[in-house]
Amino acid sequence: MEEEEEEALGYLDKVLEEEEEVFEYGDGELEPITPMHKQFKGDIEKGMEMKKLVLSGFLASEEIYINQLEALLLPMRPLKAAATSSQPVLTMQQIETIFYKIQDICEIHKEFYDTLLPSIQHWDEKVTVGHLFQKLASQLGVYKAFVDNYKNALETAEKCSQANHQFQKISETVKVKGPKDSKDCTTTSSMEALLYKPIDRVTRSTLVLHDLLKHTSKDHPDFPLLQDALRISQNFLSSINEEIDPRRTAVTTPKGETRQLVKDGFLVEVSESSRKLRHVFLFTDLLLCAKMKKTAVGRHQQYECKWYIPLADLTFQTLDDSDSCPSIQALPEHEIEEMKIKISVLKNEIQKEKKAPKGQSRVERLRKKMNEQESWLLLHSPTIPFRILNKHGKSYLFLLSSDYERSEWKESIQKLQKKDLQSCVLSSVELQVLTSSCFKLRTVHNIPVTSNKDDEETPGLYGFLHVIVHSATGFKESTNLYCTLEVDSFGYFVSKAKTRVFRDTAVPQWNEEFEIELEGSQYLRILCYETCYDKSMLNKDNNEIVDKIMGKGQVQLDPQTVQSKNWHMDVIEMNGIKVEFSMKFTSRDLSLKRTPSKKQSGVFGVKINVVTKRERSKVPYIVRQCIEEVEKRGIDEVGIYRISGVATDIQALKLAFDTNTKDILMMLSDMDINAIAGTLKLYFRELPEPLLTDRLYPAFMEGIALSDPAAKENCMMHLLRSLPDPNLMTFLTLLEHLKRVAEKEPINKMSLHNLATVFGPTLLRPSESESAKSQHITCASDIWSHDVMAQVQVLLYYLQHPPISFAQLKQNTLYFSTDV
């Protein structure tokens, strides 16, 4: 196809040699290849010019089509001559079947081409072409005869190729000459592929008629003729089940079957030990994995089939069989988080440039960069394995970010497999036809990244969603149940929270509250699981989920509903199960706003020096106790400090510390470790000013930006020394704790980068952020400001630094070279 498009473009250049702008026509779209050199003046002139461009593009492709038909006819003549000799390659009957109506179709299009060419060469407002297209449409009866014979032609050609080596060689290497003045004189194609061209041509002709009518005024003589030609063409297409609607969901196979598209989407496949983005198509009888071919700018996208599995032969690989599967490669989480921050910064820049007088060109460059970064994120984030196996061949591994999505694919396939399916083997031409149809059949047109969204589309919510999972009903028997919560972020869904397991019940009452960070989120998903306690089914792989999904569902996060200060109660129905939950939303600027506590007797929202003075301690009691408990039993916990604790548990601990409850140590020993980690984060977040102080914040931002290592070291140490003693002691205590947590990274998956991402903004974000002013919760720029990356880098600098002692820091005058 690429060669054909190049030939068409070369011819188009010749036809429009007086024009400086060239357009390429294809698949019903008109796209500029070079920038506009002038503005069209007036609707009539514009319509005429556009109409000429459409016709010129179609004429160029018409020449290629005629060359393809002639290439088919070229071997027909010697084959007919040989059929009457003593050594026939094919019988006359076989020849007539394979080449049925090709000669007639070729003559029709030659005549059409010869009459259309002069009209374009002498183009003006008086030229009419409607009668030519009307005549072409009136001859579709020849095409009907061709289509009716198409199945026989293919089967005959295939049988003859298998039976006769000479014909096989002829049919696999048909030479197609290029357009006049083409640099590449000939291309090679298969006979099967060329036999499909007439069917494809009718669809393209119909699309051309649509475009011509768009650019033809209703009072022009061509208009009624083009309308009539379109009506005839559409009726013909309907009769052969080749609809022109690009949203169609079915395709007629060469064997007369109707193959329905059930589901499609982008998935990450592990192939040859690397991640590849694939477009996967689930049809009624097979699963097809394709990739988008690389094409030049302005060219039409095409799919290439990587593999397919008949559903009759498809099984889901069990854990016991997984040894033969490719290993799952996961990037360090800090690289994922850093990319998210970069994307967030780009979003802010795009919003600013949109308001700038001449920012549009820069916006396009930023969008392109953001698309690249989001695509990278989409490729490297998924970690949940989805294994499928062809029982007659090899296995394949996809990685998904959401168990909800994996469940959807599995359920869709299993539903189809309940039907009486027969295994099928596609010939090369059948596979080519099916893969070509995927472009029009697909329902998911772009990879799910925000840079592909229109500006008018809602950008989602940025901030914190508070969710209480109350209860569930509808279970037929008692079992061990829990729920997980997923939200979409950066174009894909991620699991954000998990309730406790409610054991041996059919009516679980969780009543657990979670705080979930939203980053452009539009949906909340809830999945309900039955816990699997069979030791033989325990996780054999990281991220393998073996618990049974009892039900799943999702709700849209409507800004008008969730931004209310009041809780919004809702119910998700899933497979006869009902899960009751409540939610409310807090925008990022409000949730991170540091509000001093009115009660100075507590610890949350109270200045750190007031607390340490009251306690007669160097480091607040809450900080010491939470760190001690995390190091005692949470340092090996996967995602410690990243996984959300239950909000109700965190609030209970907050109240206990604020009121100095006597049994607080007992509470800490019984509490879920993620709730304790969450309480420590909440304490630093609710300080009336950041631990590293408002006064020094600008200096920290300048210091981390220094390029010279010695100057940076001097500045960053001097800034630490400038902190008040309670702040400094608390910071150093937390610093050493986080380093100890990171030492267990192979177990807990929390690197220094991850911890800096979690704690950096909490320890540095100023009391009042100017960027928060005049921002709305649904604005994409409400996401982290430019400073966030620097805040993370500041904490990371100290985490990567050799141990820093309070005494040495105070005594060492090496850091006194400049004042703050």
CSV table of N, CA, C and O in Angstrom, one decimal, residues 70-129:
chain,number,residue,atom,x,y,z
A,70,GLU,N,-4.9,-4.7,-14.9
A,70,GLU,CA,-4.1,-5.2,-16.1
A,70,GLU,C,-3.0,-6.2,-15.7
A,70,GLU,O,-2.7,-7.1,-16.5
A,71,ALA,N,-2.5,-6.0,-14.5
A,71,ALA,CA,-1.5,-7.0,-14.0
A,71,ALA,C,-2.2,-8.4,-13.8
A,71,ALA,O,-1.5,-9.4,-14.1
A,72,LEU,N,-3.4,-8.4,-13.4
A,72,LEU,CA,-4.2,-9.6,-13.3
A,72,LEU,C,-4.4,-10.3,-14.6
A,72,LEU,O,-4.3,-11.5,-14.8
A,73,LEU,N,-4.7,-9.4,-15.6
A,73,LEU,CA,-5.0,-9.9,-16.9
A,73,LEU,C,-3.8,-10.4,-17.7
A,73,LEU,O,-3.9,-11.2,-18.6
A,74,LEU,N,-2.7,-9.9,-17.3
A,74,LEU,CA,-1.4,-10.2,-18.1
A,74,LEU,C,-1.1,-11.8,-18.1
A,74,LEU,O,-0.9,-12.3,-19.2
A,75,PRO,N,-1.2,-12.5,-17.0
A,75,PRO,CA,-1.0,-13.9,-17.0
A,75,PRO,C,-2.2,-14.7,-17.6
A,75,PRO,O,-2.0,-15.9,-18.0
A,76,MET,N,-3.4,-14.0,-17.7
A,76,MET,CA,-4.5,-14.7,-18.2
A,76,MET,C,-4.4,-15.2,-19.6
A,76,MET,O,-4.8,-16.3,-20.0
A,77,ARG,N,-3.8,-14.3,-20.4
A,77,ARG,CA,-3.7,-14.6,-21.9
A,77,ARG,C,-2.8,-15.8,-22.1
A,77,ARG,O,-3.2,-16.7,-22.9
A,78,PRO,N,-1.6,-15.8,-21.6
A,78,PRO,CA,-0.7,-17.0,-21.8
A,78,PRO,C,-1.3,-18.3,-21.2
A,78,PRO,O,-1.1,-19.4,-21.7
A,79,LEU,N,-2.0,-18.1,-20.1
A,79,LEU,CA,-2.7,-19.3,-19.4
A,79,LEU,C,-3.7,-19.9,-20.3
A,79,LEU,O,-3.9,-21.1,-20.4
A,80,LYS,N,-4.5,-19.0,-21.0
A,80,LYS,CA,-5.5,-19.4,-21.9
A,80,LYS,C,-4.9,-20.1,-23.1
A,80,LYS,O,-5.4,-21.2,-23.6
A,81,ALA,N,-3.8,-19.6,-23.6
A,81,ALA,CA,-3.1,-20.2,-24.7
A,81,ALA,C,-2.6,-21.6,-24.4
A,81,ALA,O,-2.7,-22.5,-25.2
A,82,ALA,N,-2.1,-21.7,-23.1
A,82,ALA,CA,-1.5,-23.0,-22.7
A,82,ALA,C,-2.6,-24.0,-22.5
A,82,ALA,O,-2.4,-25.2,-22.6
A,83,ALA,N,-3.8,-23.5,-22.1
A,83,ALA,CA,-4.9,-24.4,-21.8
A,83,ALA,C,-5.3,-25.2,-23.0
A,83,ALA,O,-5.9,-26.4,-22.9
A,84,THR,N,-5.1,-24.7,-24.2
A,84,THR,CA,-5.4,-25.5,-25.4
A,84,THR,C,-4.3,-26.3,-26.0
A,84,THR,O,-4.4,-26.9,-27.0
A,85,SER,N,-3.1,-26.2,-25.2
A,85,SER,CA,-1.9,-27.0,-25.7
A,85,SER,C,-1.9,-28.3,-25.0
A,85,SER,O,-2.8,-28.7,-24.2
A,86,SER,N,-0.8,-29.0,-25.3
A,86,SER,CA,-0.6,-30.4,-24.7
A,86,SER,C,-0.2,-30.3,-23.3
A,86,SER,O,-0.2,-31.3,-22.5
A,87,GLN,N,0.3,-29.1,-22.8
A,87,GLN,CA,0.8,-29.0,-21.4
A,87,GLN,C,0.1,-27.8,-20.7
A,87,GLN,O,0.7,-26.8,-20.5
A,88,PRO,N,-1.2,-28.0,-20.5
A,88,PRO,CA,-1.9,-26.8,-19.8
A,88,PRO,C,-1.5,-26.7,-18.4
A,88,PRO,O,-1.2,-27.6,-17.7
A,89,VAL,N,-1.4,-25.4,-18.0
A,89,VAL,CA,-1.2,-25.1,-16.5
A,89,VAL,C,-2.5,-25.1,-15.8
A,89,VAL,O,-2.6,-25.7,-14.7
A,90,LEU,N,-3.5,-24.5,-16.4
A,90,LEU,CA,-4.9,-24.6,-15.8
A,90,LEU,C,-5.9,-24.9,-16.9
A,90,LEU,O,-5.6,-24.8,-18.1
A,91,THR,N,-7.0,-25.4,-16.5
A,91,THR,CA,-8.1,-25.7,-17.5
A,91,THR,C,-8.7,-24.4,-17.8
A,91,THR,O,-8.6,-23.4,-17.1
A,92,MET,N,-9.4,-24.4,-18.9
A,92,MET,CA,-10.1,-23.1,-19.3
A,92,MET,C,-11.2,-22.7,-18.3
A,92,MET,O,-11.4,-21.5,-18.0
A,93,GLN,N,-11.8,-23.7,-17.7
A,93,GLN,CA,-12.8,-23.5,-16.7
A,93,GLN,C,-12.2,-22.8,-15.5
A,93,GLN,O,-12.8,-21.8,-14.9
A,94,GLN,N,-11.1,-23.3,-15.1
A,94,GLN,CA,-10.4,-22.7,-13.9
A,94,GLN,C,-10.0,-21.2,-14.2
A,94,GLN,O,-10.1,-20.3,-13.4
A,95,ILE,N,-9.5,-21.0,-15.4
A,95,ILE,CA,-9.1,-19.6,-15.8
A,95,ILE,C,-10.3,-18.7,-15.8
A,95,ILE,O,-10.3,-17.6,-15.3
A,96,GLU,N,-11.4,-19.2,-16.4
A,96,GLU,CA,-12.6,-18.3,-16.4
A,96,GLU,C,-13.1,-18.0,-15.0
A,96,GLU,O,-13.6,-16.9,-14.7
A,97,THR,N,-13.0,-19.0,-14.1
A,97,THR,CA,-13.4,-18.8,-12.7
A,97,THR,C,-12.6,-17.7,-12.0
A,97,THR,O,-13.0,-16.8,-11.3
A,98,ILE,N,-11.3,-17.9,-12.1
A,98,ILE,CA,-10.3,-17.0,-11.4
A,98,ILE,C,-10.4,-15.6,-11.9
A,98,ILE,O,-10.4,-14.6,-11.1
A,99,PHE,N,-10.5,-15.4,-13.2
A,99,PHE,CA,-10.4,-14.1,-13.8
A,99,PHE,C,-11.8,-13.5,-14.2
A,99,PHE,O,-11.9,-12.6,-15.1
A,100,TYR,N,-12.8,-14.1,-13.6
A,100,TYR,CA,-14.2,-13.7,-14.0
A,100,TYR,C,-14.4,-12.2,-13.9
A,100,TYR,O,-14.3,-11.7,-12.8
A,101,LYS,N,-14.9,-11.6,-15.0
A,101,LYS,CA,-15.3,-10.2,-15.1
A,101,LYS,C,-14.2,-9.2,-14.9
A,101,LYS,O,-14.4,-8.0,-14.9
A,102,ILE,N,-12.9,-9.6,-14.7
A,102,ILE,CA,-11.8,-8.7,-14.6
A,102,ILE,C,-11.6,-7.9,-15.8
A,102,ILE,O,-11.4,-6.6,-15.8
A,103,GLN,N,-11.7,-8.5,-17.0
A,103,GLN,CA,-11.6,-7.8,-18.3
A,103,GLN,C,-12.7,-6.7,-18.4
A,103,GLN,O,-12.4,-5.6,-18.8
A,104,ASP,N,-13.9,-7.0,-18.1
A,104,ASP,CA,-15.0,-6.0,-18.2
A,104,ASP,C,-14.8,-4.9,-17.2
A,104,ASP,O,-15.0,-3.7,-17.6
A,105,ILE,N,-14.4,-5.2,-16.0
A,105,ILE,CA,-14.2,-4.1,-15.0
A,105,ILE,C,-13.0,-3.2,-15.5
A,105,ILE,O,-13.1,-2.0,-15.3
A,106,CYS,N,-12.0,-3.8,-16.0
A,106,CYS,CA,-10.9,-3.0,-16.5
A,106,CYS,C,-11.3,-2.1,-17.6
A,106,CYS,O,-10.9,-0.9,-17.6
A,107,GLU,N,-12.1,-2.5,-18.5
A,107,GLU,CA,-12.6,-1.7,-19.6
A,107,GLU,C,-13.4,-0.5,-19.1
A,107,GLU,O,-13.3,0.6,-19.6
A,108,ILE,N,-14.3,-0.8,-18.2
A,108,ILE,CA,-15.1,0.2,-17.6
A,108,ILE,C,-14.3,1.3,-17.0
A,108,ILE,O,-14.6,2.5,-17.2
A,109,HIS,N,-13.3,1.0,-16.3
A,109,HIS,CA,-12.5,2.0,-15.6
A,109,HIS,C,-11.5,2.7,-16.5
A,109,HIS,O,-11.2,3.9,-16.3
A,110,LYS,N,-11.1,2.1,-17.5
A,110,LYS,CA,-10.3,2.7,-18.5
A,110,LYS,C,-11.1,3.9,-19.2
A,110,LYS,O,-10.6,5.0,-19.4
A,111,GLU,N,-12.3,3.5,-19.6
A,111,GLU,CA,-13.2,4.5,-20.2
A,111,GLU,C,-13.4,5.7,-19.2
A,111,GLU,O,-13.4,6.9,-19.6
A,112,PHE,N,-13.7,5.3,-18.0
A,112,PHE,CA,-13.9,6.4,-16.9
A,112,PHE,C,-12.7,7.3,-16.8
A,112,PHE,O,-12.8,8.5,-16.8
A,113,TYR,N,-11.5,6.7,-16.7
A,113,TYR,CA,-10.3,7.4,-16.6
A,113,TYR,C,-10.1,8.4,-17.8
A,113,TYR,O,-9.7,9.6,-17.6
A,114,ASP,N,-10.2,7.8,-19.0
A,114,ASP,CA,-10.0,8.6,-20.2
A,114,ASP,C,-10.9,9.8,-20.3
A,114,ASP,O,-10.5,10.8,-20.9
A,115,THR,N,-12.1,9.7,-19.8
A,115,THR,CA,-13.1,10.8,-19.9
A,115,THR,C,-12.9,11.8,-18.7
A,115,THR,O,-13.2,13.0,-18.9
A,116,LEU,N,-12.4,11.3,-17.6
A,116,LEU,CA,-12.3,12.2,-16.4
A,116,LEU,C,-11.0,13.1,-16.5
A,116,LEU,O,-11.0,14.2,-16.1
A,117,LEU,N,-10.0,12.5,-17.1
A,117,LEU,CA,-8.7,13.2,-17.1
A,117,LEU,C,-8.8,14.6,-17.8
A,117,LEU,O,-8.3,15.6,-17.3
A,118,PRO,N,-9.4,14.7,-19.0
A,118,PRO,CA,-9.4,16.0,-19.7
A,118,PRO,C,-10.2,17.0,-18.9
A,118,PRO,O,-9.9,18.2,-18.9
A,119,SER,N,-11.2,16.6,-18.1
A,119,SER,CA,-12.0,17.5,-17.3
A,119,SER,C,-11.2,18.1,-16.2
A,119,SER,O,-11.3,19.3,-15.9
A,120,ILE,N,-10.3,17.4,-15.6
A,120,ILE,CA,-9.4,17.9,-14.6
A,120,ILE,C,-8.4,18.8,-15.2
A,120,ILE,O,-8.0,19.9,-14.7
A,121,GLN,N,-7.8,18.4,-16.4
A,121,GLN,CA,-6.8,19.2,-17.0
A,121,GLN,C,-7.3,20.6,-17.5
A,121,GLN,O,-6.5,21.5,-17.6
A,122,HIS,N,-8.6,20.6,-17.8
A,122,HIS,CA,-9.2,21.9,-18.3
A,122,HIS,C,-10.3,22.4,-17.3
A,122,HIS,O,-11.4,22.6,-17.7
A,123,TRP,N,-9.9,22.4,-16.0
A,123,TRP,CA,-10.9,22.6,-15.0
A,123,TRP,C,-11.3,24.1,-14.9
A,123,TRP,O,-10.5,25.0,-14.9
A,124,ASP,N,-12.6,24.3,-14.9
A,124,ASP,CA,-13.2,25.6,-14.6
A,124,ASP,C,-14.6,25.4,-14.0
A,124,ASP,O,-15.1,24.2,-13.9
A,125,GLU,N,-15.3,26.5,-13.8
A,125,GLU,CA,-16.6,26.3,-13.1
A,125,GLU,C,-17.7,25.7,-14.0
A,125,GLU,O,-18.7,25.2,-13.5
A,126,LYS,N,-17.4,25.6,-15.3
A,126,LYS,CA,-18.4,25.0,-16.2
A,126,LYS,C,-18.2,23.5,-16.4
A,126,LYS,O,-19.1,22.8,-16.9
A,127,VAL,N,-17.1,22.9,-15.9
A,127,VAL,CA,-16.8,21.5,-16.1
A,127,VAL,C,-17.8,20.7,-15.2
A,127,VAL,O,-18.0,21.0,-14.0
A,128,THR,N,-18.4,19.6,-15.7
A,128,THR,CA,-19.2,18.7,-15.0
A,128,THR,C,-18.7,17.3,-15.0
A,128,THR,O,-18.1,16.9,-16.1
A,129,VAL,N,-18.8,16.6,-13.9
A,129,VAL,CA,-18.3,15.2,-13.9
A,129,VAL,C,-19.3,14.3,-13.3
A,129,VAL,O,-19.1,13.0,-13.3
